[in-house]
Short mmCIF file of N, CA and C in Angstrom, two decimals:
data_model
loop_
_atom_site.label_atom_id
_atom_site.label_comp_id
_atom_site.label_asym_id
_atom_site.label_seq_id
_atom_site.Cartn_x
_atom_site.Cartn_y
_atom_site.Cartn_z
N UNK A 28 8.27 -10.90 -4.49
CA UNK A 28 7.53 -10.82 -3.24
C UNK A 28 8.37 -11.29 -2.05
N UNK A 29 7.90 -10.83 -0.65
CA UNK A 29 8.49 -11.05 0.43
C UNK A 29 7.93 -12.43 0.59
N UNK A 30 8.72 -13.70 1.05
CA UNK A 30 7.77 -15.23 1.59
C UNK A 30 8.34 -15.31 3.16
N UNK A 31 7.71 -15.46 3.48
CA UNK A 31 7.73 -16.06 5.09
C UNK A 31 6.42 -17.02 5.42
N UNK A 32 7.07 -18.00 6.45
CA UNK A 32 6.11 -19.25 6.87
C UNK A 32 5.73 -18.52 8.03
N UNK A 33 4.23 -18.85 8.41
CA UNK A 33 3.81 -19.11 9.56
C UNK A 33 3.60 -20.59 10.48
N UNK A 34 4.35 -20.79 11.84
CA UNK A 34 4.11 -21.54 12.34
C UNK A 34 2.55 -21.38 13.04
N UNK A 35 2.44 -20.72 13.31
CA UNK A 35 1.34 -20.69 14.04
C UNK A 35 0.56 -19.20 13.44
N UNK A 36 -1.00 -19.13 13.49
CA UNK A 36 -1.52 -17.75 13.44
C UNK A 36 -0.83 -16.52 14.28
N UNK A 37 -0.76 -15.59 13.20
CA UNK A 37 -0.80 -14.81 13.68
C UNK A 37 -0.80 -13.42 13.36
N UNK A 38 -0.48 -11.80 14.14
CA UNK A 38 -0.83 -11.36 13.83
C UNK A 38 0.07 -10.49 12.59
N UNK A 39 0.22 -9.74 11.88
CA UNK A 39 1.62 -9.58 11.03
C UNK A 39 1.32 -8.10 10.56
N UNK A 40 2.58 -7.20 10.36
CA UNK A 40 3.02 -5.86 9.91
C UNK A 40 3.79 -6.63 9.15
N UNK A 41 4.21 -6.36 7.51
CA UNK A 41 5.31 -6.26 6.65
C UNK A 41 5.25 -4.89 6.14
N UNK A 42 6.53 -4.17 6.07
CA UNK A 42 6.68 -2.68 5.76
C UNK A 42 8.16 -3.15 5.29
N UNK A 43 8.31 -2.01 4.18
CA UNK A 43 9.88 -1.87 3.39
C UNK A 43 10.17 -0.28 3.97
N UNK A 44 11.10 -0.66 4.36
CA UNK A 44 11.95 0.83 5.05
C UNK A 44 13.19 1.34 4.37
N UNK A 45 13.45 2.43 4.29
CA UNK A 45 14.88 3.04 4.15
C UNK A 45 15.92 2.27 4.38
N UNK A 46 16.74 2.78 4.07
CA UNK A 46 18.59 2.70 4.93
C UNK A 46 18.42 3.46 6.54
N UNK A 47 17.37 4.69 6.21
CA UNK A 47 17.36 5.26 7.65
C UNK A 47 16.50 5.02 8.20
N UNK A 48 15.62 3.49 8.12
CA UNK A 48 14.34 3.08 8.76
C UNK A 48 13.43 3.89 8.50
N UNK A 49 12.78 4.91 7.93
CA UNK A 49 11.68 5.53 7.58
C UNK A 49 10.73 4.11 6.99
N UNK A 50 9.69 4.17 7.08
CA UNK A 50 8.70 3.19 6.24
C UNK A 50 8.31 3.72 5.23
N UNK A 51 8.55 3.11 4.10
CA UNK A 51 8.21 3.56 2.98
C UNK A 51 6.40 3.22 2.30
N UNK A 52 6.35 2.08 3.00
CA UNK A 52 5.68 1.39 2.35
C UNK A 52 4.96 0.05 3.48
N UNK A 53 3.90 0.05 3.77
CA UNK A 53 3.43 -0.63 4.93
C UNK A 53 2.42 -2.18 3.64
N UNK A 54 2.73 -3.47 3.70
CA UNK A 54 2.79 -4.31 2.45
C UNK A 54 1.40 -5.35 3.09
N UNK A 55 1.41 -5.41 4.67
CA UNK A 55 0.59 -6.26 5.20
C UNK A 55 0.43 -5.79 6.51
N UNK A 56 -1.10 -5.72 7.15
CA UNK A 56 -1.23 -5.02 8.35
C UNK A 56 -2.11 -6.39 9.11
N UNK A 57 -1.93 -7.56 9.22
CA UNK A 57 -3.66 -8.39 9.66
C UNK A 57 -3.38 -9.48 10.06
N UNK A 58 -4.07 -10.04 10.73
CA UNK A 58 -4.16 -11.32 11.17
C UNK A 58 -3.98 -12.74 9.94
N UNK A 59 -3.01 -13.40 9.82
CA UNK A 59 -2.77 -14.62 8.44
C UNK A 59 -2.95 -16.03 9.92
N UNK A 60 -3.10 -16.71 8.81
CA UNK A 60 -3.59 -18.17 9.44
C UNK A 60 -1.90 -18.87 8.75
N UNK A 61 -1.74 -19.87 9.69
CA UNK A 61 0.02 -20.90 9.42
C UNK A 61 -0.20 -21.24 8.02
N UNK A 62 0.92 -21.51 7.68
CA UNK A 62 1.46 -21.58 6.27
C UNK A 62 2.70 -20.83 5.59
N UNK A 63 2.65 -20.55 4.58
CA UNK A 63 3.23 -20.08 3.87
C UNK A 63 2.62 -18.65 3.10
N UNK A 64 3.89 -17.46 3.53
CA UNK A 64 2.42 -16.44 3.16
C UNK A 64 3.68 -15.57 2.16
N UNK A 65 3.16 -14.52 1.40
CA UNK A 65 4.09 -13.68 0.90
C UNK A 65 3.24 -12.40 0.75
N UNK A 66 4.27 -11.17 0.51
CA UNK A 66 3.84 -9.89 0.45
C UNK A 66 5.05 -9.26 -0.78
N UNK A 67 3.21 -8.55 -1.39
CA UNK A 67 4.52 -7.97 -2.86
C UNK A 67 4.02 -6.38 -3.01
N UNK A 68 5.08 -5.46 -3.23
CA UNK A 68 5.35 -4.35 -3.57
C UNK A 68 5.46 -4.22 -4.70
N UNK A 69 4.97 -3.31 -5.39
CA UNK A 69 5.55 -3.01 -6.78
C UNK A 69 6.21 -1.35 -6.99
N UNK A 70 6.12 -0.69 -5.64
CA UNK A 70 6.94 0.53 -5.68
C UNK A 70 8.58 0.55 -6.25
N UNK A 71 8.74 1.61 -5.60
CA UNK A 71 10.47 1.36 -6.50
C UNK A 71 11.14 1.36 -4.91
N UNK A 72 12.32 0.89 -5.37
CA UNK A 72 13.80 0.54 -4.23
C UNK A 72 14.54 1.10 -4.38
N UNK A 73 15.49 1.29 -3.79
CA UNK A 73 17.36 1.75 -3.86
C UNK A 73 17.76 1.20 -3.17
N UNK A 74 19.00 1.01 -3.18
CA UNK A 74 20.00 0.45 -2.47
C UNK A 74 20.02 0.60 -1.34
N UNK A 75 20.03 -0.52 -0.27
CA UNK A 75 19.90 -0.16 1.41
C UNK A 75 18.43 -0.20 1.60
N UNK A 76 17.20 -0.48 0.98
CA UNK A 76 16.29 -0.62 1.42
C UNK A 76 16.15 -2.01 1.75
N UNK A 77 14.95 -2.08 2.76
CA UNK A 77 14.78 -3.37 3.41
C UNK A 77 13.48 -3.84 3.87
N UNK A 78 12.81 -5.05 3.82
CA UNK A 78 11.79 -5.61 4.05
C UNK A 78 12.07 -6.26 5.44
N UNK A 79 10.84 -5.62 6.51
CA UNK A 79 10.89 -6.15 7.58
C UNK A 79 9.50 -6.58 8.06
N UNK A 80 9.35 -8.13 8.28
CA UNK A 80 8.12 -8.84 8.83
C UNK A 80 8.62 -8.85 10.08
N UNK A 81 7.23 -8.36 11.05
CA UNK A 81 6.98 -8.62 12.38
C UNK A 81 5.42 -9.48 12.63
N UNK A 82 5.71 -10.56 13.60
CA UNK A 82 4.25 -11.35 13.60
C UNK A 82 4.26 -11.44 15.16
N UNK A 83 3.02 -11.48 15.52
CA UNK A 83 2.81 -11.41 16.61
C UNK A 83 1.73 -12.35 17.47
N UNK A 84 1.74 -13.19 18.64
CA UNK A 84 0.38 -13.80 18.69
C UNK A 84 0.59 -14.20 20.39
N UNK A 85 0.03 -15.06 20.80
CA UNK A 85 -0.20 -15.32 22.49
C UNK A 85 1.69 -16.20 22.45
N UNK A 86 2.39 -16.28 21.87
CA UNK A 86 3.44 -17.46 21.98
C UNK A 86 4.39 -15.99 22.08
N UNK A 87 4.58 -15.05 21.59
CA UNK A 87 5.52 -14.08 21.00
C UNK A 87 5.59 -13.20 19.93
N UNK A 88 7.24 -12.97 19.65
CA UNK A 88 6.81 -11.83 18.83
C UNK A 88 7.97 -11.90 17.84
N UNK A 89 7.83 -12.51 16.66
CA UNK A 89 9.67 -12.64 15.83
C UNK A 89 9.53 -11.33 14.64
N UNK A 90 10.78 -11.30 14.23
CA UNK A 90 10.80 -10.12 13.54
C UNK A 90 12.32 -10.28 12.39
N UNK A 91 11.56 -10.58 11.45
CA UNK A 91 12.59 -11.03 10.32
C UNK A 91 12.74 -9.75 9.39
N UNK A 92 14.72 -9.05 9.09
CA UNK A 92 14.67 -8.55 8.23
C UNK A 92 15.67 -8.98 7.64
N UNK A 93 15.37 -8.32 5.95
CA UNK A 93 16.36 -8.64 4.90
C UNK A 93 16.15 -7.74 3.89
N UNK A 94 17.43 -7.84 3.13
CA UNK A 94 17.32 -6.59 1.87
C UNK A 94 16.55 -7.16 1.31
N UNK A 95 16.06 -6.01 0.26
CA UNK A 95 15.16 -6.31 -0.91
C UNK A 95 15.88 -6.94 -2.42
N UNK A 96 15.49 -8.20 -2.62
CA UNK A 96 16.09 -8.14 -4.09
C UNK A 96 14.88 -7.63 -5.35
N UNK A 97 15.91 -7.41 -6.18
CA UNK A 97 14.63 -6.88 -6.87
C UNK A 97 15.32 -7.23 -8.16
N UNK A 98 14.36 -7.21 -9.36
CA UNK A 98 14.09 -8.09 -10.75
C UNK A 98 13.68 -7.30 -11.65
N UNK A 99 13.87 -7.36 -13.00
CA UNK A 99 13.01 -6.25 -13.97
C UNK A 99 11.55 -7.51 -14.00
N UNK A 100 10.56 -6.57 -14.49
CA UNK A 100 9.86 -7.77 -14.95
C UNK A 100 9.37 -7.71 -16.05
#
C-alpha cells in the first residue's frame, strides 16, 4: 500500500499513473481526517509506473510522487 501522513484534514486524490502519466487507476477520491493514512491497489504494474498523492485543504496543496514497489504476495 501507498502510506502518507496527514498533518492536517484534508482533501485527497491518490491515482497510479503510467510512465506517460495516463491514470491507471484512481485509489482514493475524499476528504481523510490527520494521521496516518494508506491506499492499496491490487491491479498490476510495470516498470515506470507511479503513485501520486495530492491533498488539498484551506492551508494548500502538496503533492507527493514515487514509484511503485511492488511484492508477490
Amino acid at each position: 500500500p501507498a502510506r502518507f501522513p496527514l498533518a492536517h484534514p484534508a482533501t485527497v486524490t491518490v491515482t497510479v499513473a503510467n510512465e506517460h502519466g495516463s491514470v491507471l487507476a484512481t485509489l482514493v477520491s475524499r476528504r481523510l481526517d490527520t494521521g496516518p493514512q494508506t491506499a492499496s491497489w491490487t491491479g498490476r504494474v510495470a516498470v515506470g509506473d507511479r503513485v501520486r498523492v495530492v491533498a488539498s485543504n484551506a492551508i494548500g496543496k502538496a503533492t507527493l510522487l514515487a514509484p511503485i514497489t511492488t511484492r508477490r504476495s
